[in-house]
Amino acid sequence: MYIKRAIEETLQSISATFPVLLLTGPRQVGKSTVLEHLAGNTRLIVSLDDPDIRFLAKTDPSLFMQRYHPPILIDEIQYAPELLPYIKITVDRSKRNGDFWLTGSQSFLIMKGVSESLAGRVGIAQMVGLSFREIDALPSCPFNPEPQELMDRLKVSRKIDVRELYERIFRGSMPRLYADPSIDPGIFYRSYIESYLKRDIKDLAQVADELAFYKFMTVTAARTARPLVYEEIAQECGVSSPTVKKWLSILQSSNIIALVQPYSNNMLKRITKMPLIHFLDTGLCAHLLRWGNPETLERGAMAGAFFESWVFSELYKSFLNAGREPPLYYYRDKDKKEIDILILQNGKVYPVEVKKSGSPGKDAIKHFSVLEPLSDVEVGTGSVVCMMNDLLPVNEKNWYVPVWLI
């Protein structure tokens, strides 16, 4: 069963604008599926997962290009970066947009070759797992906290309760788990991690100790929705801080995690400089931490952290799917005043607090006042994303936003 993806329009626009379209993202999120769906019968489809085809691409890229000609979709391009200079030669001759569609699971390896060989010729899109709105076949667009935009969303949204929400959080966002609901998430994620460690991390990133990296992933998962302290992770994993930084960059470039930077502004004093960690697939995070089912996760000590990471990932996806860099930050100062998410767009900064509560109260917006010194950017409408049943005002400037509305 094909699930329509919100990124489809973005991909078609890029293909109409550039000779080469590159779609990156983690394994199993549906990169090949969406491009094959858009291609129909209009182009060749070649996967470098096939060892014979990969051998030809690496050892004789010129012959590969003679055998497989555009329009073409080449899957898992990171296995044969030797093709990139030949793709450049081909598109420079043809000057046709949309000739090459490429996918890759490891952007940290792909980007070097792309920047060297295909600068100015390639449009790049990032794709992660399914969003809540994609699963429910609802319209998707970048989240905008303005009241009228929220009112419009009410017309095309579906209410969910806390039980269904944590089922989604626990199940995660991998398309296969929704195309076939009979698949056990535990079995799926166990296989997924094994594949990620053996194929991407060991083979491509030269991480020698798989067990140490797996432990590092679990330690990082336990810190989702928390500020990043390299020394703490290094001490718990028994590795050096530089190793932690290197491994975090691998998780980030693999789109396993997002590192959210603190919002900085000369008008704001005493702000922290630590980034915040969010796992982009809460199902993977739950599996790494051995949560057995949605009910225990919802009642557990990390229920709030998972709720916050899920909300962040939904906002993050809404911008990625529109082909935009997610303009998401957070605020924390040395007085421990925090704002979970700041959305910076259209010359405004929008504060967002995330509360796993059906009635969070006005205390939820108490730290929004730290933004009042800002004079070079307007402070927009504030949101408290929570488990309320309806969209309601907190006051004239802030709103309670039901989680199912994002």
PDB file of N, CA and C in Angstrom, residues 47-88:
ATOM      1  N   SER A  47      19.414   0.131  -8.748  1.00  0.00           N
ATOM      2  CA  SER A  47      19.804   0.162  -7.347  1.00  0.00           C
ATOM      3  C   SER A  47      21.242  -0.305  -7.184  1.00  0.00           C
ATOM      4  N   LEU A  48      22.038   0.501  -6.512  1.00  0.00           N
ATOM      5  CA  LEU A  48      23.421   0.127  -6.237  1.00  0.00           C
ATOM      6  C   LEU A  48      23.528  -0.825  -5.052  1.00  0.00           C
ATOM      7  N   ASP A  49      22.391  -1.229  -4.469  1.00  0.00           N
ATOM      8  CA  ASP A  49      22.394  -2.328  -3.514  1.00  0.00           C
ATOM      9  C   ASP A  49      22.741  -3.643  -4.209  1.00  0.00           C
ATOM     10  N   ASP A  50      22.467  -3.724  -5.503  1.00  0.00           N
ATOM     11  CA  ASP A  50      22.815  -4.911  -6.291  1.00  0.00           C
ATOM     12  C   ASP A  50      24.337  -4.956  -6.443  1.00  0.00           C
ATOM     13  N   PRO A  51      25.003  -6.002  -5.936  1.00  0.00           N
ATOM     14  CA  PRO A  51      26.477  -6.019  -5.947  1.00  0.00           C
ATOM     15  C   PRO A  51      27.078  -5.981  -7.350  1.00  0.00           C
ATOM     16  N   ASP A  52      26.427  -6.604  -8.331  1.00  0.00           N
ATOM     17  CA  ASP A  52      26.972  -6.591  -9.692  1.00  0.00           C
ATOM     18  C   ASP A  52      26.906  -5.198 -10.307  1.00  0.00           C
ATOM     19  N   ILE A  53      25.769  -4.541 -10.107  1.00  0.00           N
ATOM     20  CA  ILE A  53      25.627  -3.182 -10.646  1.00  0.00           C
ATOM     21  C   ILE A  53      26.562  -2.230  -9.912  1.00  0.00           C
ATOM     22  N   ARG A  54      26.688  -2.409  -8.597  1.00  0.00           N
ATOM     23  CA  ARG A  54      27.587  -1.562  -7.824  1.00  0.00           C
ATOM     24  C   ARG A  54      29.036  -1.749  -8.289  1.00  0.00           C
ATOM     25  N   PHE A  55      29.439  -2.973  -8.564  1.00  0.00           N
ATOM     26  CA  PHE A  55      30.803  -3.240  -9.035  1.00  0.00           C
ATOM     27  C   PHE A  55      31.068  -2.517 -10.355  1.00  0.00           C
ATOM     28  N   LEU A  56      30.095  -2.576 -11.262  1.00  0.00           N
ATOM     29  CA  LEU A  56      30.258  -1.890 -12.545  1.00  0.00           C
ATOM     30  C   LEU A  56      30.364  -0.378 -12.337  1.00  0.00           C
ATOM     31  N   ALA A  57      29.506   0.168 -11.473  1.00  0.00           N
ATOM     32  CA  ALA A  57      29.499   1.615 -11.246  1.00  0.00           C
ATOM     33  C   ALA A  57      30.823   2.095 -10.659  1.00  0.00           C
ATOM     34  N   LYS A  58      31.412   1.289  -9.786  1.00  0.00           N
ATOM     35  CA  LYS A  58      32.645   1.704  -9.119  1.00  0.00           C
ATOM     36  C   LYS A  58      33.877   1.490 -10.006  1.00  0.00           C
ATOM     37  N   THR A  59      33.912   0.405 -10.746  1.00  0.00           N
ATOM     38  CA  THR A  59      35.119   0.056 -11.494  1.00  0.00           C
ATOM     39  C   THR A  59      35.133   0.624 -12.905  1.00  0.00           C
ATOM     40  N   ASP A  60      33.946   0.839 -13.486  1.00  0.00           N
ATOM     41  CA  ASP A  60      33.890   1.369 -14.851  1.00  0.00           C
ATOM     42  C   ASP A  60      32.677   2.288 -14.981  1.00  0.00           C
ATOM     43  N   PRO A  61      32.724   3.459 -14.333  1.00  0.00           N
ATOM     44  CA  PRO A  61      31.556   4.355 -14.357  1.00  0.00           C
ATOM     45  C   PRO A  61      31.179   4.811 -15.762  1.00  0.00           C
ATOM     46  N   SER A  62      32.166   4.910 -16.658  1.00  0.00           N
ATOM     47  CA  SER A  62      31.859   5.308 -18.034  1.00  0.00           C
ATOM     48  C   SER A  62      30.980   4.265 -18.725  1.00  0.00           C
ATOM     49  N   LEU A  63      31.322   2.998 -18.537  1.00  0.00           N
ATOM     50  CA  LEU A  63      30.517   1.923 -19.119  1.00  0.00           C
ATOM     51  C   LEU A  63      29.134   1.876 -18.469  1.00  0.00           C
ATOM     52  N   PHE A  64      29.072   2.115 -17.159  1.00  0.00           N
ATOM     53  CA  PHE A  64      27.778   2.178 -16.463  1.00  0.00           C
ATOM     54  C   PHE A  64      26.880   3.219 -17.122  1.00  0.00           C
ATOM     55  N   MET A  65      27.429   4.395 -17.417  1.00  0.00           N
ATOM     56  CA  MET A  65      26.633   5.470 -18.003  1.00  0.00           C
ATOM     57  C   MET A  65      26.194   5.135 -19.427  1.00  0.00           C
ATOM     58  N   GLN A  66      26.983   4.319 -20.127  1.00  0.00           N
ATOM     59  CA  GLN A  66      26.550   3.872 -21.451  1.00  0.00           C
ATOM     60  C   GLN A  66      25.411   2.870 -21.345  1.00  0.00           C
ATOM     61  N   ARG A  67      25.473   2.035 -20.323  1.00  0.00           N
ATOM     62  CA  ARG A  67      24.447   0.991 -20.148  1.00  0.00           C
ATOM     63  C   ARG A  67      23.154   1.565 -19.583  1.00  0.00           C
ATOM     64  N   TYR A  68      23.253   2.475 -18.629  1.00  0.00           N
ATOM     65  CA  TYR A  68      22.073   3.047 -17.968  1.00  0.00           C
ATOM     66  C   TYR A  68      22.047   4.548 -18.249  1.00  0.00           C
ATOM     67  N   HIS A  69      21.137   4.946 -19.107  1.00  0.00           N
ATOM     68  CA  HIS A  69      21.124   6.337 -19.549  1.00  0.00           C
ATOM     69  C   HIS A  69      19.875   7.056 -19.025  1.00  0.00           C
ATOM     70  N   PRO A  70      19.921   8.375 -18.966  1.00  0.00           N
ATOM     71  CA  PRO A  70      18.794   9.147 -18.420  1.00  0.00           C
ATOM     72  C   PRO A  70      17.602   9.162 -19.400  1.00  0.00           C
ATOM     73  N   PRO A  71      16.422   9.456 -18.827  1.00  0.00           N
ATOM     74  CA  PRO A  71      16.123   9.748 -17.420  1.00  0.00           C
ATOM     75  C   PRO A  71      16.244   8.484 -16.563  1.00  0.00           C
ATOM     76  N   ILE A  72      16.865   8.637 -15.393  1.00  0.00           N
ATOM     77  CA  ILE A  72      17.188   7.476 -14.572  1.00  0.00           C
ATOM     78  C   ILE A  72      17.089   7.809 -13.088  1.00  0.00           C
ATOM     79  N   LEU A  73      16.704   6.828 -12.301  1.00  0.00           N
ATOM     80  CA  LEU A  73      16.741   6.891 -10.845  1.00  0.00           C
ATOM     81  C   LEU A  73      17.831   5.937 -10.371  1.00  0.00           C
ATOM     82  N   ILE A  74      18.847   6.474  -9.684  1.00  0.00           N
ATOM     83  CA  ILE A  74      19.930   5.650  -9.138  1.00  0.00           C
ATOM     84  C   ILE A  74      19.784   5.643  -7.622  1.00  0.00           C
ATOM     85  N   ASP A  75      19.527   4.468  -7.079  1.00  0.00           N
ATOM     86  CA  ASP A  75      19.268   4.309  -5.650  1.00  0.00           C
ATOM     87  C   ASP A  75      20.566   3.998  -4.908  1.00  0.00           C
ATOM     88  N   GLU A  76      20.743   4.645  -3.735  1.00  0.00           N
ATOM     89  CA  GLU A  76      21.909   4.438  -2.860  1.00  0.00           C
ATOM     90  C   GLU A  76      23.208   4.862  -3.539  1.00  0.00           C
ATOM     91  N   ILE A  77      23.253   6.101  -3.991  1.00  0.00           N
ATOM     92  CA  ILE A  77      24.397   6.622  -4.735  1.00  0.00           C
ATOM     93  C   ILE A  77      25.669   6.644  -3.887  1.00  0.00           C
ATOM     94  N   GLN A  78      25.543   6.600  -2.550  1.00  0.00           N
ATOM     95  CA  GLN A  78      26.750   6.676  -1.719  1.00  0.00           C
ATOM     96  C   GLN A  78      27.674   5.476  -1.932  1.00  0.00           C
ATOM     97  N   TYR A  79      27.141   4.378  -2.507  1.00  0.00           N
ATOM     98  CA  TYR A  79      27.976   3.204  -2.730  1.00  0.00           C
ATOM     99  C   TYR A  79      28.897   3.362  -3.939  1.00  0.00           C
ATOM    100  N   ALA A  80      28.634   4.367  -4.793  1.00  0.00           N
ATOM    101  CA  ALA A  80      29.483   4.557  -5.980  1.00  0.00           C
ATOM    102  C   ALA A  80      29.638   6.044  -6.281  1.00  0.00           C
ATOM    103  N   PRO A  81      30.332   6.778  -5.423  1.00  0.00           N
ATOM    104  CA  PRO A  81      30.550   8.201  -5.705  1.00  0.00           C
ATOM    105  C   PRO A  81      31.362   8.437  -6.969  1.00  0.00           C
ATOM    106  N   GLU A  82      31.984   7.365  -7.475  1.00  0.00           N
ATOM    107  CA  GLU A  82      32.728   7.487  -8.730  1.00  0.00           C
ATOM    108  C   GLU A  82      31.829   7.909  -9.890  1.00  0.00           C
ATOM    109  N   LEU A  83      30.524   7.713  -9.753  1.00  0.00           N
ATOM    110  CA  LEU A  83      29.595   8.082 -10.828  1.00  0.00           C
ATOM    111  C   LEU A  83      29.392   9.587 -10.952  1.00  0.00           C
ATOM    112  N   LEU A  84      29.622  10.321  -9.871  1.00  0.00           N
ATOM    113  CA  LEU A  84      29.239  11.736  -9.845  1.00  0.00           C
ATOM    114  C   LEU A  84      29.918  12.576 -10.935  1.00  0.00           C
ATOM    115  N   PRO A  85      31.236  12.439 -11.184  1.00  0.00           N
ATOM    116  CA  PRO A  85      31.836  13.242 -12.267  1.00  0.00           C
ATOM    117  C   PRO A  85      31.242  12.906 -13.635  1.00  0.00           C
ATOM    118  N   TYR A  86      30.844  11.647 -13.837  1.00  0.00           N
ATOM    119  CA  TYR A  86      30.268  11.255 -15.129  1.00  0.00           C
ATOM    120  C   TYR A  86      28.836  11.770 -15.272  1.00  0.00           C
ATOM    121  N   ILE A  87      28.127  11.844 -14.160  1.00  0.00           N
ATOM    122  CA  ILE A  87      26.803  12.468 -14.192  1.00  0.00           C
ATOM    123  C   ILE A  87      26.935  13.939 -14.560  1.00  0.00           C
ATOM    124  N   LYS A  88      27.957  14.618 -14.020  1.00  0.00           N
ATOM    125  CA  LYS A  88      28.211  16.029 -14.354  1.00  0.00           C
ATOM    126  C   LYS A  88      28.442  16.189 -15.853  1.00  0.00           C
TER     127      LYS A  88
END
